[in-house]
Every structure is written in structure tokens, then in C-alpha cells.
Amino acid sequence: AAGVVIEAGMCALPSVASRVGGIPELIESGETGYLVDKDDDEGFINALKLLLEDVELNQRMGENAFKRARRLYSSRAHFQNVLDRLVAAASS
């Protein structure tokens, strides 16, 4: 499910997901989508309604999700992270 959240962000789409596993680390609730409790069906439906009914909110959160995904999960970010770790390992 984590990959789906990252892919949605790369497509400038906000996510609505449950607070399980590593998902809370991927979604900034209220900024890049919404996090709801695992068994909160009503909260999940309400979050989806908000995004479907408020086009500006949907677009803003989608843009935020894209910026976050690109910053944290793009190939460039990945290679920079690997390079930083290699430099740190070589320095110690």
C-alpha cells in the first residue's frame, strides 16, 4: 500500500488511507491527503467526500503530494541519499 501512496503523489493525487504500518510516514494529513483510523469507515467516506466536492482542496493537496513525493522518492532523491550514506561511511 505504501507504493500506491507514493505513486499517487507522483501523479499529483492526494491519498486517503488508514493509519497502519508505514502509511502515516507517507501522508501529511490535511496537507497531502487524509489519514483515518483503521476501522473508521465514516471518517474515510468523509475524507473522500471532501476531496471530491472541493476541487481546489483536491488540487492543492495533489500538488503538495507531488512536491513531497518528488522531494523524498524521486530517483534523484534516492541517489542523493545513497551518495550521502557512502560519503558518511567513507568518512567514519
Short mmCIF file of N, CA and C in Angstrom, two decimals:
data_model
loop_
_atom_site.label_atom_id
_atom_site.label_comp_id
_atom_site.label_asym_id
_atom_site.label_seq_id
_atom_site.Cartn_x
_atom_site.Cartn_y
_atom_site.Cartn_z
N ALA A 1 0.82 -1.20 0.00
CA ALA A 1 0.00 0.00 0.00
C ALA A 1 0.86 1.26 0.00
N ALA A 2 2.04 1.19 0.58
CA ALA A 2 2.91 2.37 0.62
C ALA A 2 3.28 2.81 -0.79
N GLY A 3 3.54 1.85 -1.66
CA GLY A 3 3.89 2.19 -3.03
C GLY A 3 2.77 2.93 -3.74
N VAL A 4 1.53 2.58 -3.43
CA VAL A 4 0.38 3.24 -4.04
C VAL A 4 0.33 4.71 -3.62
N VAL A 5 0.62 4.99 -2.37
CA VAL A 5 0.61 6.37 -1.88
C VAL A 5 1.70 7.18 -2.59
N ILE A 6 2.87 6.60 -2.75
CA ILE A 6 3.97 7.29 -3.45
C ILE A 6 3.60 7.51 -4.91
N GLU A 7 3.05 6.49 -5.57
CA GLU A 7 2.63 6.63 -6.96
C GLU A 7 1.56 7.69 -7.12
N ALA A 8 0.60 7.72 -6.21
CA ALA A 8 -0.45 8.75 -6.26
C ALA A 8 0.18 10.13 -6.16
N GLY A 9 1.11 10.30 -5.24
CA GLY A 9 1.79 11.58 -5.09
C GLY A 9 2.52 11.98 -6.36
N MET A 10 3.20 11.03 -7.00
CA MET A 10 3.91 11.32 -8.25
C MET A 10 2.96 11.72 -9.37
N CYS A 11 1.68 11.33 -9.23
CA CYS A 11 0.65 11.71 -10.21
C CYS A 11 -0.14 12.93 -9.74
N ALA A 12 0.34 13.60 -8.70
CA ALA A 12 -0.31 14.78 -8.12
C ALA A 12 -1.73 14.47 -7.63
N LEU A 13 -1.87 13.32 -7.00
CA LEU A 13 -3.16 12.93 -6.42
C LEU A 13 -3.02 12.78 -4.92
N PRO A 14 -3.93 13.39 -4.16
CA PRO A 14 -3.90 13.19 -2.71
C PRO A 14 -4.36 11.78 -2.37
N SER A 15 -4.00 11.30 -1.20
CA SER A 15 -4.38 9.96 -0.76
C SER A 15 -5.26 10.02 0.48
N VAL A 16 -6.13 9.05 0.59
CA VAL A 16 -6.90 8.83 1.81
C VAL A 16 -6.58 7.40 2.22
N ALA A 17 -6.04 7.24 3.43
CA ALA A 17 -5.61 5.92 3.86
C ALA A 17 -5.72 5.79 5.37
N SER A 18 -5.66 4.55 5.82
CA SER A 18 -5.72 4.25 7.25
C SER A 18 -4.36 4.43 7.90
N ARG A 19 -4.38 4.73 9.19
CA ARG A 19 -3.15 4.85 9.98
C ARG A 19 -2.64 3.45 10.34
N VAL A 20 -2.03 2.79 9.38
CA VAL A 20 -1.48 1.45 9.62
C VAL A 20 -0.09 1.38 9.00
N GLY A 21 0.74 0.52 9.58
CA GLY A 21 2.08 0.31 9.03
C GLY A 21 2.85 1.61 8.84
N GLY A 22 3.48 1.74 7.70
CA GLY A 22 4.29 2.92 7.40
C GLY A 22 3.53 4.03 6.71
N ILE A 23 2.23 3.85 6.50
CA ILE A 23 1.43 4.85 5.78
C ILE A 23 1.49 6.23 6.43
N PRO A 24 1.39 6.34 7.76
CA PRO A 24 1.44 7.68 8.36
C PRO A 24 2.72 8.45 8.06
N GLU A 25 3.80 7.76 7.72
CA GLU A 25 5.04 8.44 7.37
C GLU A 25 4.97 9.03 5.96
N LEU A 26 4.02 8.57 5.16
CA LEU A 26 3.93 8.99 3.76
C LEU A 26 2.93 10.11 3.52
N ILE A 27 1.92 10.20 4.37
CA ILE A 27 0.86 11.18 4.18
C ILE A 27 0.91 12.21 5.30
N GLU A 28 0.95 13.47 4.93
CA GLU A 28 0.81 14.55 5.91
C GLU A 28 -0.67 14.89 5.93
N SER A 29 -1.38 14.38 6.93
CA SER A 29 -2.83 14.54 6.97
C SER A 29 -3.23 16.00 6.94
N GLY A 30 -4.11 16.34 6.01
CA GLY A 30 -4.55 17.71 5.84
C GLY A 30 -3.69 18.49 4.86
N GLU A 31 -2.55 17.92 4.46
CA GLU A 31 -1.64 18.59 3.52
C GLU A 31 -1.49 17.83 2.21
N THR A 32 -1.26 16.51 2.29
CA THR A 32 -1.06 15.70 1.09
C THR A 32 -2.16 14.63 0.95
N GLY A 33 -3.12 14.68 1.82
CA GLY A 33 -4.22 13.72 1.84
C GLY A 33 -4.77 13.63 3.25
N TYR A 34 -5.44 12.54 3.54
CA TYR A 34 -6.03 12.36 4.86
C TYR A 34 -5.69 10.98 5.41
N LEU A 35 -5.41 10.94 6.70
CA LEU A 35 -5.24 9.69 7.43
C LEU A 35 -6.46 9.49 8.32
N VAL A 36 -6.98 8.28 8.32
CA VAL A 36 -8.11 7.96 9.18
C VAL A 36 -7.77 6.71 9.98
N ASP A 37 -8.46 6.52 11.09
CA ASP A 37 -8.24 5.33 11.90
C ASP A 37 -8.66 4.08 11.12
N LYS A 38 -8.05 2.97 11.45
CA LYS A 38 -8.21 1.72 10.71
C LYS A 38 -9.67 1.33 10.48
N ASP A 39 -10.50 1.42 11.47
CA ASP A 39 -11.89 0.97 11.34
C ASP A 39 -12.89 2.13 11.25
N ASP A 40 -12.41 3.30 10.88
CA ASP A 40 -13.27 4.48 10.81
C ASP A 40 -13.83 4.65 9.40
N ASP A 41 -14.84 3.85 9.08
CA ASP A 41 -15.45 3.92 7.74
C ASP A 41 -16.05 5.29 7.47
N GLU A 42 -16.71 5.86 8.47
CA GLU A 42 -17.33 7.17 8.29
C GLU A 42 -16.28 8.25 8.03
N GLY A 43 -15.17 8.20 8.75
CA GLY A 43 -14.08 9.15 8.53
C GLY A 43 -13.48 9.02 7.14
N PHE A 44 -13.36 7.78 6.68
CA PHE A 44 -12.83 7.51 5.34
C PHE A 44 -13.76 8.10 4.28
N ILE A 45 -15.05 7.86 4.43
CA ILE A 45 -16.04 8.38 3.48
C ILE A 45 -16.04 9.90 3.51
N ASN A 46 -15.98 10.50 4.70
CA ASN A 46 -15.99 11.96 4.81
C ASN A 46 -14.76 12.58 4.14
N ALA A 47 -13.61 11.95 4.31
CA ALA A 47 -12.39 12.45 3.68
C ALA A 47 -12.50 12.39 2.16
N LEU A 48 -13.02 11.28 1.65
CA LEU A 48 -13.22 11.16 0.20
C LEU A 48 -14.19 12.21 -0.31
N LYS A 49 -15.29 12.43 0.43
CA LYS A 49 -16.27 13.45 0.04
C LYS A 49 -15.63 14.83 -0.03
N LEU A 50 -14.82 15.15 0.97
CA LEU A 50 -14.15 16.46 0.96
C LEU A 50 -13.34 16.65 -0.32
N LEU A 51 -12.57 15.65 -0.68
CA LEU A 51 -11.72 15.76 -1.86
C LEU A 51 -12.53 15.76 -3.15
N LEU A 52 -13.63 15.04 -3.18
CA LEU A 52 -14.46 15.01 -4.39
C LEU A 52 -15.27 16.28 -4.57
N GLU A 53 -15.70 16.88 -3.47
CA GLU A 53 -16.57 18.06 -3.54
C GLU A 53 -15.80 19.37 -3.62
N ASP A 54 -14.58 19.40 -3.14
CA ASP A 54 -13.79 20.63 -3.13
C ASP A 54 -12.61 20.49 -4.10
N VAL A 55 -12.83 20.94 -5.32
CA VAL A 55 -11.82 20.77 -6.38
C VAL A 55 -10.53 21.50 -6.02
N GLU A 56 -10.63 22.69 -5.46
CA GLU A 56 -9.43 23.45 -5.10
C GLU A 56 -8.62 22.71 -4.03
N LEU A 57 -9.30 22.17 -3.04
CA LEU A 57 -8.63 21.41 -1.98
C LEU A 57 -7.94 20.18 -2.58
N ASN A 58 -8.64 19.49 -3.46
CA ASN A 58 -8.09 18.31 -4.11
C ASN A 58 -6.84 18.67 -4.90
N GLN A 59 -6.89 19.76 -5.65
CA GLN A 59 -5.73 20.18 -6.44
C GLN A 59 -4.57 20.61 -5.55
N ARG A 60 -4.87 21.37 -4.50
CA ARG A 60 -3.81 21.84 -3.61
C ARG A 60 -3.13 20.66 -2.92
N MET A 61 -3.92 19.73 -2.40
CA MET A 61 -3.33 18.56 -1.75
C MET A 61 -2.57 17.70 -2.75
N GLY A 62 -3.09 17.60 -3.97
CA GLY A 62 -2.39 16.86 -5.01
C GLY A 62 -1.04 17.47 -5.33
N GLU A 63 -1.01 18.80 -5.44
CA GLU A 63 0.27 19.49 -5.69
C GLU A 63 1.24 19.27 -4.54
N ASN A 64 0.72 19.35 -3.31
CA ASN A 64 1.57 19.10 -2.14
C ASN A 64 2.10 17.67 -2.14
N ALA A 65 1.24 16.72 -2.50
CA ALA A 65 1.65 15.31 -2.55
C ALA A 65 2.74 15.11 -3.60
N PHE A 66 2.60 15.79 -4.75
CA PHE A 66 3.60 15.68 -5.81
C PHE A 66 4.94 16.24 -5.35
N LYS A 67 4.91 17.42 -4.75
CA LYS A 67 6.16 18.04 -4.28
C LYS A 67 6.85 17.15 -3.24
N ARG A 68 6.06 16.60 -2.33
CA ARG A 68 6.63 15.73 -1.29
C ARG A 68 7.19 14.44 -1.90
N ALA A 69 6.45 13.82 -2.79
CA ALA A 69 6.90 12.57 -3.42
C ALA A 69 8.17 12.81 -4.24
N ARG A 70 8.19 13.90 -4.98
CA ARG A 70 9.37 14.20 -5.80
C ARG A 70 10.58 14.48 -4.92
N ARG A 71 10.35 15.21 -3.83
CA ARG A 71 11.45 15.56 -2.92
C ARG A 71 12.01 14.33 -2.21
N LEU A 72 11.13 13.41 -1.81
CA LEU A 72 11.56 12.28 -0.99
C LEU A 72 11.80 10.98 -1.76
N TYR A 73 11.12 10.79 -2.89
CA TYR A 73 11.13 9.47 -3.51
C TYR A 73 11.54 9.44 -4.98
N SER A 74 11.95 10.56 -5.54
CA SER A 74 12.39 10.55 -6.93
C SER A 74 13.72 9.80 -7.03
N SER A 75 14.08 9.41 -8.23
CA SER A 75 15.36 8.71 -8.41
C SER A 75 16.52 9.62 -7.99
N ARG A 76 16.38 10.90 -8.24
CA ARG A 76 17.43 11.84 -7.83
C ARG A 76 17.58 11.85 -6.31
N ALA A 77 16.45 11.90 -5.60
CA ALA A 77 16.49 11.88 -4.13
C ALA A 77 17.09 10.57 -3.64
N HIS A 78 16.73 9.48 -4.28
CA HIS A 78 17.26 8.17 -3.89
C HIS A 78 18.78 8.13 -4.07
N PHE A 79 19.26 8.56 -5.23
CA PHE A 79 20.70 8.54 -5.49
C PHE A 79 21.46 9.48 -4.55
N GLN A 80 20.86 10.62 -4.24
CA GLN A 80 21.49 11.55 -3.31
C GLN A 80 21.60 10.91 -1.93
N ASN A 81 20.57 10.21 -1.51
CA ASN A 81 20.57 9.52 -0.22
C ASN A 81 21.67 8.46 -0.19
N VAL A 82 21.79 7.68 -1.26
CA VAL A 82 22.84 6.66 -1.33
C VAL A 82 24.22 7.31 -1.29
N LEU A 83 24.40 8.38 -2.05
CA LEU A 83 25.68 9.09 -2.07
C LEU A 83 26.02 9.63 -0.68
N ASP A 84 25.05 10.25 -0.03
CA ASP A 84 25.28 10.78 1.32
C ASP A 84 25.71 9.68 2.29
N ARG A 85 25.08 8.52 2.20
CA ARG A 85 25.43 7.40 3.08
C ARG A 85 26.83 6.87 2.77
N LEU A 86 27.18 6.81 1.49
CA LEU A 86 28.52 6.35 1.12
C LEU A 86 29.59 7.31 1.61
N VAL A 87 29.35 8.60 1.45
CA VAL A 87 30.30 9.61 1.92
C VAL A 87 30.44 9.53 3.44
N ALA A 88 29.32 9.38 4.14
CA ALA A 88 29.36 9.27 5.60
C ALA A 88 30.11 8.02 6.03
N ALA A 89 29.89 6.92 5.34
CA ALA A 89 30.58 5.67 5.68
C ALA A 89 32.07 5.78 5.42
N ALA A 90 32.44 6.45 4.34
CA ALA A 90 33.86 6.61 4.00
C ALA A 90 34.56 7.55 4.97
N SER A 91 33.81 8.47 5.55
CA SER A 91 34.39 9.46 6.47
C SER A 91 34.57 8.92 7.88
N SER A 92 33.88 7.84 8.21
CA SER A 92 33.95 7.35 9.59
C SER A 92 34.98 6.27 9.79
#
